Amino acid sequence: MQIITTINEMKAWSAKARRESKTLGFVPTMGYLHEGHMSLVHKSLAECDVTIVSSYVNPAQFGPNEDLDTYPSAPEKDRDLLLSAGVDVLFRPAAGEIYPKGYKTYVSVEGITAKLCGISRPDFFRGVTTVVLKLFNIVAPDKAYFGEKDWQQLAVIETMVRDLNMDVEIRRMPLLRESDGLAMSSRNRYLDSSERNSALLLSRALKMAQEKTKNGERSANKIRDEIRQIINESSQAKIDYITLCDPYNFEEVTNLNGKTLAALAVKIGSARLIDNCILESV
Amino acid sequence: MQIITTINEMKAWSAKARRESKTLGFVPTMGYLHEGHMSLVHKSLAECDVTIVSSYVNPAQFGPNEDLDTYPSAPEKDRDLLLSAGVDVLFRPAAGEIYPKGYKTYVSVEGITAKLCGISRPDFFRGVTTVVLKLFNIVAPDKAYFGEKDWQQLAVIETMVRDLNMDVEIRRMPLLRESDGLAMSSRNRYLDSSERNSALLLSRALKMAQEKTKNGERSANKIRDEIRQIINESSQAKIDYITLCDPYNFEEVTNLNGKTLAALAVKIGSARLIDNCILESV
């Protein structure tokens, strides 16, 4: 596995792979890899000739009072994981490579970024789309892999790729959970054992919502209220939002019909956790 | 010469040319071609294996009270000009191709777009960078040609290309003038004969500024005032701005030193005209 730290080297590596008619798979990450990330890596390894994983904690997607400075990192462990998986390149851009002095250009998706996570994190999606577009231009992948844990982010990236006529295929991969139901996330690392217990309420509430829907409940208000009740069982949980909405335009629904996204963001201790599932009503 | 109207066909054409190891030159235009455009076309023909010219009046770069609906067009004449020049592809996207229903994504360059033309045209540069990035993704050129008549636009596009790690080389070409000094522009078409006479004041004022600089004047205020006096000789001329500034960051200068951009925007009748030149002081 090659570790590349400069944009020029990364571009040269990709250009060579392309000239050799190889298909390029790409998994962008912020490091501190867990099984969720690795499921994307394995899918890319299975589908593409070569796989590039980037590891870059993108300052542009953090707000002023967020956890940029404390975001967990484990570079050696990440490297070993990717090496044993058989990844071809770990792209770990050095400081100043991505946003050099005088940097001025940003990519924004309107509308869908103003909802859900966009309300409490107004610059988050702009940071994500900007860095993802840059990474796509640098790596020039055929396919890029993202997890449905960040459902809204995925919809935003799909919109950008379509609107800007980019040639990369976005591959959606399912959210992975720990054995007790907690959605896998690098930020779970922030939780002490009592907070981790509270965090289980998120997946428990979503499971309840799925069961209610399966049993015929069609009122979004009722399901939302019950989710809220479950989350509020813990005094440590501060709800950011709970939504039942269209999975693509994020408009709130009143009556469940077809596929509805149930999504929530909850702050527990210093961790802002998100989780989601699809409610299927027929 | 092939005329292509869909994005998919344009992408396929470019992909084939690339597979054949051809270098692609690209000249994006809004049509109604004049010698200024054709100088870009000829440069591309001389430097690249194949040349693609796009013709698209981009709604995103027009403000609500601007001339989108009256922008001049001459599709047959344009086609004949490009055909006899030896252009390979005229890309003329059909309505709805560039901004289909549900379009949401925009590219912005901060800072330098808030000055000069950005003051009276707040959405102009966002429209330009968005469409240029889209066209670059569709055409995938090696080199793209722009005229220095739109000096600020060129600086904005260069910034976008550098910031977003795009692989296209931006080629700057000099502003061309009519024999009487008027900067070539599709919008000159809006001028009646009396207005056209007034419009000559723009290039006359800039020429005066160059002579004063050559003769040792170093006060930006003095030169700016003299430019204003010349423009105000016509009661038809409504000055938008007159600036003497750094040619790259557009900060106003007080004393001329090295290269200074003299740029102005003046409304004459229904035409908003721009012109510029570099003042060299040593």
XYZ file of C-alpha atoms in Angstrom:
564
model
C 0.000 0.000 0.000
C 1.288 3.415 -0.963
C 0.787 6.377 1.402
C 0.440 9.602 -0.582
C 0.430 13.034 1.057
C 0.484 15.492 -1.854
C -2.165 16.355 -4.431
C 0.310 16.181 -7.311
C 1.424 12.671 -6.425
C -2.149 11.532 -5.963
C -3.143 12.958 -9.354
C -0.146 11.315 -11.014
C -0.938 7.949 -9.421
C -4.564 8.106 -10.584
C -3.612 9.237 -14.081
C -1.270 6.266 -14.408
C -3.946 3.814 -13.184
C -6.373 5.284 -15.719
C -3.865 4.967 -18.551
C -3.613 1.287 -17.578
C -7.433 1.099 -18.003
C -7.977 0.276 -14.345
C -11.241 1.171 -12.606
C -10.725 3.328 -9.515
C -12.744 2.929 -6.331
C -12.577 5.676 -3.717
C -13.572 5.811 -0.046
C -13.265 9.305 1.472
C -13.005 9.256 5.297
C -11.951 11.424 8.221
C -9.913 8.512 9.631
C -10.423 6.714 12.975
C -11.815 3.870 10.921
C -14.469 1.463 12.139
C -16.279 -1.489 10.571
C -18.671 0.876 8.826
C -15.788 2.461 6.893
C -14.275 -0.965 6.265
C -17.517 -2.224 4.732
C -17.167 0.545 2.126
C -13.517 -0.379 1.579
C -14.356 -4.046 1.058
C -17.098 -3.167 -1.410
C -14.679 -1.008 -3.399
C -12.037 -3.763 -3.359
C -14.654 -6.183 -4.690
C -15.948 -3.865 -7.430
C -12.876 -1.950 -8.657
C -9.380 -2.743 -9.890
C -7.744 -0.365 -7.430
C -8.974 1.234 -4.216
C -7.952 4.586 -2.790
C -8.937 5.598 0.759
C -8.516 9.192 1.837
C -8.154 10.247 5.442
C -8.611 13.959 6.038
C -10.369 15.770 8.874
C -11.932 18.552 6.818
C -11.972 21.846 8.767
C -14.533 23.379 6.377
C -17.277 21.070 7.620
C -16.874 21.932 11.306
C -18.601 24.890 12.925
C -16.789 27.221 15.347
C -18.087 25.396 18.447
C -17.761 21.881 17.113
C -15.228 19.106 17.675
C -12.600 19.787 14.999
C -9.802 19.970 17.576
C -10.819 16.847 19.452
C -11.879 14.664 16.531
C -10.378 11.233 17.275
C -7.494 9.919 15.230
C -5.494 6.690 15.076
C -3.257 6.938 12.019
C -1.179 3.795 12.679
C -4.201 1.611 13.366
C -5.972 2.993 10.262
C -2.909 2.285 8.126
C -2.648 -1.301 9.406
C -6.352 -1.935 8.811
C -6.185 -0.647 5.228
C -2.932 -2.449 4.523
C -4.328 -5.817 5.600
C -7.542 -5.189 3.679
C -5.484 -4.834 0.483
C -6.074 -1.129 -0.244
C -3.787 0.306 -2.944
C -3.415 3.903 -1.765
C -3.978 5.743 1.494
C -4.257 9.447 0.591
C -3.486 11.500 3.671
C -3.046 15.101 2.485
C -0.579 17.165 4.474
C -1.690 20.387 6.165
C -2.129 23.188 3.645
C -2.623 20.869 0.664
C -6.412 21.023 0.590
C -6.985 24.654 1.661
C -3.787 26.556 0.865
C -3.337 30.219 1.774
C -5.736 32.383 -0.249
C -8.284 29.591 -0.704
C -11.637 31.097 -1.812
C -13.912 28.589 -3.614
C -16.914 26.744 -2.186
C -19.592 24.451 -3.603
C -23.115 24.659 -2.184
C -26.238 22.605 -2.707
C -29.307 24.689 -1.938
C -32.594 23.707 -0.339
C -31.985 20.219 1.021
C -28.957 21.453 2.972
C -31.121 23.883 4.978
C -33.027 21.057 6.672
C -32.251 18.426 9.354
C -28.519 18.658 10.178
C -28.273 21.884 8.165
C -30.300 23.774 10.776
C -27.856 23.363 13.654
C -24.795 22.971 11.374
C -25.254 25.766 8.795
C -21.824 25.402 7.143
C -21.513 21.638 7.404
C -22.791 20.608 3.979
C -20.935 23.370 2.165
C -17.755 22.025 3.742
C -18.641 18.470 2.741
C -19.523 19.246 -0.884
C -16.436 21.423 -1.296
C -13.994 18.820 0.002
C -15.715 15.931 -1.784
C -15.625 17.779 -5.112
C -11.939 18.565 -4.565
C -11.154 14.959 -3.645
C -13.058 13.719 -6.703
C -11.035 16.082 -8.900
C -7.801 14.888 -7.300
C -8.517 11.140 -7.227
C -10.742 10.993 -10.359
C -12.512 7.808 -9.231
C -15.003 5.758 -11.234
C -16.971 4.890 -8.097
C -17.078 6.469 -4.648
C -18.491 4.758 -1.562
C -20.548 6.424 1.185
C -22.523 5.004 4.111
C -26.225 5.621 4.676
C -25.472 6.527 8.295
C -24.990 10.049 6.868
C -28.181 9.816 4.839
C -28.621 13.525 4.227
C -24.960 13.958 3.301
C -25.339 11.187 0.740
C -28.386 12.861 -0.831
C -26.480 16.160 -0.959
C -23.464 14.547 -2.632
C -25.677 12.729 -5.138
C -27.329 16.054 -5.981
C -23.979 17.778 -6.464
C -22.645 15.005 -8.702
C -25.761 15.078 -10.869
C -26.015 18.897 -11.017
C -22.334 19.434 -11.803
C -22.218 16.692 -14.467
C -19.504 14.777 -12.656
C -18.575 11.325 -13.942
C -18.235 9.475 -10.656
C -20.806 6.861 -9.647
C -21.943 7.256 -6.037
C -22.376 3.885 -4.302
C -24.689 3.879 -1.253
C -23.848 1.359 1.450
C -26.034 0.424 4.445
C -25.495 1.809 7.936
C -23.732 -0.673 10.227
C -24.558 -1.109 13.909
C -22.720 -2.443 16.933
C -24.196 -5.674 18.348
C -26.272 -3.651 20.829
C -27.785 -1.520 18.050
C -25.686 1.665 18.318
C -24.937 3.083 14.870
C -21.193 2.850 14.208
C -19.494 6.243 14.346
C -16.050 7.596 15.125
C -17.787 9.949 17.560
C -18.993 7.035 19.744
C -15.501 7.274 21.144
C -16.597 10.431 23.035
C -19.152 8.462 25.113
C -18.449 7.272 28.652
C -20.261 4.117 29.724
C -23.307 5.893 31.113
C -23.603 8.063 27.993
C -23.184 5.012 25.803
C -26.165 3.468 27.560
C -28.219 6.586 26.829
C -27.057 6.494 23.207
C -28.742 3.105 22.777
C -32.075 4.929 22.993
C -31.569 6.259 19.465
C -31.582 2.883 17.739
C -34.208 1.586 20.155
C -36.532 4.463 19.212
C -35.993 3.876 15.483
C -36.684 0.162 15.905
C -39.907 1.029 17.687
C -40.836 3.320 14.775
C -40.260 0.508 12.304
C -42.413 -1.868 14.345
C -45.239 0.651 14.710
C -45.159 1.281 10.973
C -45.194 -2.455 10.283
C -48.209 -2.764 12.589
C -50.139 -0.153 10.601
C -49.452 3.181 12.310
C -49.547 5.923 9.647
C -49.491 9.101 11.748
C -46.060 10.741 11.562
C -46.914 12.881 14.601
C -47.676 9.849 16.754
C -44.490 8.058 15.762
C -42.410 11.217 16.238
C -43.876 11.727 19.703
C -43.083 8.185 20.689
C -39.519 8.518 19.444
C -39.213 11.687 21.535
C -40.557 9.919 24.613
C -38.011 7.138 24.268
C -35.078 9.541 23.791
C -36.244 11.592 26.762
C -35.962 8.548 29.016
C -32.372 9.733 29.453
C -31.766 13.130 31.042
C -28.364 13.117 29.286
C -30.013 13.267 25.844
C -30.539 16.669 24.244
C -32.603 16.319 21.083
C -31.444 18.376 18.093
C -34.145 17.083 15.750
C -36.439 14.147 15.151
C -37.924 13.997 11.686
C -40.147 11.773 9.599
C -39.637 13.045 6.102
C -39.289 12.280 2.426
C -35.935 10.457 2.015
C -34.823 12.673 -0.893
C -36.214 16.184 -0.470
C -36.530 15.980 3.351
C -40.009 17.538 3.432
C -41.801 16.540 6.645
C -44.610 14.042 6.090
C -47.886 13.882 8.026
C -49.088 10.485 6.864
C -46.697 7.647 6.126
C -47.002 6.450 2.565
C -44.343 4.429 0.788
C -40.808 5.131 2.019
C -40.309 7.599 4.861
C -36.981 8.527 6.395
C -36.953 8.553 10.193
C -33.855 10.525 11.196
C -32.625 12.065 14.388
C -29.735 13.980 15.885
C -29.186 13.913 19.620
C -26.434 15.372 21.737
C -25.239 13.112 24.539
C -22.384 14.523 26.580
C -19.953 16.036 24.083
C -21.071 13.728 21.247
C -23.615 14.794 18.664
C -24.975 11.489 17.373
C -27.130 10.868 14.301
C -29.083 7.809 13.298
C -31.760 6.963 10.766
C -33.825 4.228 9.208
C -36.371 3.855 6.447
C -39.991 3.226 7.433
C -41.782 1.205 4.755
C -45.548 1.577 4.604
C -47.512 -0.156 1.860
C -18.154 20.376 -37.823
C -20.481 18.493 -35.545
C -23.280 20.352 -33.736
C -24.020 18.693 -30.392
C -27.008 19.639 -28.235
C -27.002 17.082 -25.404
C -24.623 16.626 -22.494
C -24.403 12.876 -23.003
C -23.355 13.222 -26.641
C -20.833 15.918 -25.771
C -19.318 13.732 -23.024
C -19.157 10.754 -25.370
C -17.478 12.820 -28.105
C -14.848 14.143 -25.672
C -14.237 10.713 -24.161
C -13.574 9.287 -27.622
C -11.192 12.146 -28.507
C -9.327 11.518 -25.242
C -9.054 7.799 -25.917
C -7.466 8.750 -29.229
C -4.921 10.808 -27.208
C -6.047 14.079 -28.734
C -5.636 17.348 -26.865
C -8.916 19.238 -26.442
C -9.209 23.015 -26.696
C -12.396 24.683 -25.483
C -13.878 28.138 -26.032
C -17.020 28.792 -23.963
C -19.182 31.609 -25.381
C -22.692 33.027 -25.197
C -22.842 33.156 -29.007
C -23.220 36.256 -31.220
C -19.560 35.795 -32.036
C -17.200 38.632 -32.894
C -13.505 38.809 -33.720
C -12.631 38.692 -30.030
C -14.246 35.258 -29.714
C -12.674 34.162 -32.995
C -9.198 35.091 -31.758
C -9.732 32.569 -28.937
C -10.971 29.993 -31.438
C -7.943 30.468 -33.683
C -5.571 30.152 -30.727
C -7.236 26.889 -29.706
C -7.097 25.570 -33.269
C -3.377 26.382 -33.345
C -2.585 24.812 -29.948
C -4.878 21.774 -29.710
C -5.747 18.712 -31.795
C -9.486 19.400 -31.604
C -11.473 22.510 -30.726
C -14.905 22.653 -29.107
C -16.845 25.927 -28.943
C -19.902 26.155 -26.704
C -22.681 28.642 -27.243
C -25.016 29.021 -24.280
C -26.626 32.131 -22.843
C -26.348 31.227 -19.170
C -29.379 32.445 -17.206
C -27.565 32.007 -13.874
C -25.217 34.900 -14.609
C -27.960 37.441 -15.345
C -29.653 39.484 -12.617
C -33.422 40.024 -12.534
C -33.223 43.416 -14.293
C -30.524 42.514 -16.781
C -30.574 41.667 -20.476
C -31.096 37.891 -20.487
C -34.208 38.156 -22.657
C -32.702 40.553 -25.172
C -29.176 39.140 -25.374
C -28.338 39.144 -29.096
C -28.092 35.905 -31.013
C -27.181 34.864 -34.558
C -26.988 31.070 -34.566
C -26.600 30.616 -38.344
C -23.882 33.240 -38.652
C -22.049 31.768 -35.627
C -22.245 28.284 -37.134
C -20.866 29.476 -40.477
C -18.008 31.368 -38.807
C -17.002 28.341 -36.732
C -17.367 25.964 -39.658
C -15.074 27.990 -41.891
C -12.573 28.423 -39.060
C -12.273 24.628 -38.838
C -13.828 24.054 -35.396
C -14.587 20.392 -34.634
C -17.652 20.721 -32.394
C -20.186 23.423 -31.707
C -21.828 22.522 -28.385
C -25.198 24.259 -28.184
C -27.029 22.697 -25.233
C -30.804 22.530 -25.571
C -33.046 24.221 -22.995
C -33.182 22.249 -19.766
C -29.859 20.467 -20.350
C -27.731 22.713 -18.191
C -30.192 23.548 -15.390
C -32.794 20.766 -15.360
C -35.801 20.848 -13.019
C -34.672 20.550 -9.399
C -31.229 22.035 -10.077
C -29.610 23.074 -6.752
C -25.801 23.317 -6.908
C -23.681 26.467 -7.205
C -19.967 27.234 -7.110
C -18.815 30.501 -5.524
C -15.463 32.216 -5.286
C -15.373 34.501 -2.261
C -13.732 37.874 -1.786
C -12.658 38.907 -5.275
C -16.227 38.448 -6.571
C -17.542 41.096 -4.155
C -15.597 43.877 -5.909
C -15.857 45.754 -9.247
C -18.599 44.073 -11.312
C -19.663 42.010 -8.286
C -21.043 45.120 -6.578
C -23.746 45.891 -9.127
C -24.048 42.278 -10.322
C -24.128 40.278 -7.064
C -25.002 36.898 -8.642
C -23.000 37.284 -11.845
C -19.793 35.501 -10.858
C -21.612 32.667 -9.094
C -23.461 32.086 -12.363
C -20.222 32.190 -14.342
C -18.253 29.828 -12.093
C -21.157 27.383 -11.911
C -21.658 27.151 -15.667
C -17.935 27.103 -16.429
C -17.342 24.271 -13.953
C -20.256 22.351 -15.486
C -18.977 22.940 -19.025
C -15.476 21.846 -17.988
C -16.933 18.644 -16.521
C -18.925 18.022 -19.701
C -16.234 18.890 -22.258
C -13.178 17.849 -20.185
C -10.800 20.132 -22.087
C -7.031 20.310 -21.712
C -7.028 24.057 -22.360
C -9.795 26.651 -22.171
C -9.575 30.096 -23.742
C -10.874 33.357 -22.242
C -10.417 36.975 -23.225
C -8.964 39.656 -20.965
C -11.883 41.915 -21.810
C -13.584 40.159 -18.870
C -10.495 40.568 -16.693
C -12.197 39.995 -13.348
C -14.089 36.960 -14.672
C -10.792 35.486 -15.812
C -9.225 35.973 -12.375
C -12.288 34.367 -10.767
C -12.146 31.356 -13.099
C -8.409 30.947 -12.525
C -9.051 30.988 -8.774
C -11.802 28.375 -9.078
C -9.656 26.076 -11.225
C -6.739 26.299 -8.797
C -8.866 25.948 -5.632
C -10.906 23.009 -6.925
C -7.857 21.139 -8.267
C -9.207 21.065 -11.803
C -6.940 19.834 -14.568
C -7.755 22.378 -17.267
C -5.200 25.010 -18.263
C -6.720 28.498 -18.510
C -5.319 30.446 -21.456
C -5.610 34.257 -21.228
C -5.990 36.089 -24.507
C -5.754 39.876 -25.059
C -8.788 42.123 -25.381
C -9.524 43.067 -28.999
C -10.752 46.498 -30.094
C -12.613 47.854 -33.101
C -10.523 50.176 -35.299
C -11.900 53.195 -33.412
C -10.855 51.771 -30.042
C -14.170 50.360 -28.764
C -13.617 47.062 -26.939
C -15.293 44.265 -28.901
C -18.427 42.988 -27.187
C -21.670 41.337 -28.209
C -23.401 44.068 -26.234
C -22.093 46.806 -28.574
C -25.020 45.733 -30.706
C -27.324 47.562 -28.262
C -25.759 50.952 -29.113
C -27.334 53.391 -31.553
C -24.920 55.681 -33.412
C -25.002 58.471 -30.841
C -24.498 55.989 -27.991
C -21.684 54.320 -29.884
C -19.949 57.689 -30.073
C -20.289 58.079 -26.313
C -18.974 54.533 -25.838
C -15.677 55.572 -27.438
C -14.987 57.619 -24.317
C -14.206 54.419 -22.399
C -11.201 53.431 -24.483
C -10.167 57.067 -24.872
C -10.110 57.480 -21.082
C -8.066 54.312 -20.628
C -5.600 55.415 -23.290
C -5.215 58.737 -21.489
C -4.537 56.811 -18.256
C -1.811 54.796 -19.961
C -0.197 57.942 -21.335
C -0.312 59.749 -17.984
C 1.270 56.711 -16.330
C 3.950 56.559 -18.997
C 4.650 60.256 -18.384
C 5.229 59.649 -14.684
C 1.862 60.216 -12.973
C 1.661 57.931 -9.928
C -1.447 59.200 -8.143
C -4.351 56.790 -8.634
C -6.795 59.471 -7.477
C -5.648 61.921 -10.137
C -5.863 59.357 -12.917
C -9.257 58.113 -11.703
C -10.582 61.677 -11.634
C -9.385 62.326 -15.178
C -10.992 59.108 -16.391
C -14.243 60.220 -14.745
C -14.021 63.643 -16.412
C -13.599 62.071 -19.833
C -16.514 59.644 -19.360
C -18.696 62.483 -18.082
C -18.190 64.371 -21.353
C -21.225 62.372 -22.479
C -24.512 62.906 -20.659
C -25.545 59.436 -21.894
C -22.827 57.753 -19.830
C -23.756 56.473 -16.355
C -20.658 55.335 -14.513
C -20.996 52.092 -12.531
C -17.367 52.058 -11.352
C -13.915 53.291 -12.243
C -11.116 51.519 -10.442
C -7.348 51.495 -10.334
C -6.543 48.321 -8.484
C -4.306 45.319 -8.076
C -4.912 43.112 -11.159
C -5.350 39.929 -9.071
C -6.933 40.775 -5.707
C -8.672 43.971 -6.935
C -7.662 46.037 -3.896
C -7.742 49.748 -4.777
C -4.282 51.298 -5.057
C -3.333 54.844 -4.057
C 0.088 55.040 -5.715
C 0.827 53.265 -8.962
C 3.667 50.797 -8.603
C 4.336 47.952 -11.040
C 1.199 46.657 -12.731
C -2.133 48.314 -11.983
C -5.463 47.359 -13.518
C -7.536 50.289 -14.743
C -11.063 48.966 -15.170
C -14.446 50.549 -15.641
C -18.081 49.729 -16.170
C -20.363 52.329 -17.730
C -23.984 52.118 -18.722
C -24.781 53.793 -22.049
C -28.378 53.466 -23.122
C -29.396 49.891 -22.423
C -25.819 48.586 -22.727
C -23.616 48.047 -19.686
C -20.113 48.205 -21.136
C -16.839 47.201 -19.495
C -13.290 47.913 -20.531
C -9.857 47.683 -18.937
C -6.148 48.018 -19.484
C -2.974 47.484 -17.522
C -1.032 50.553 -16.404
C 2.682 49.791 -16.180
C 4.717 51.982 -13.862
C 8.382 51.253 -13.263
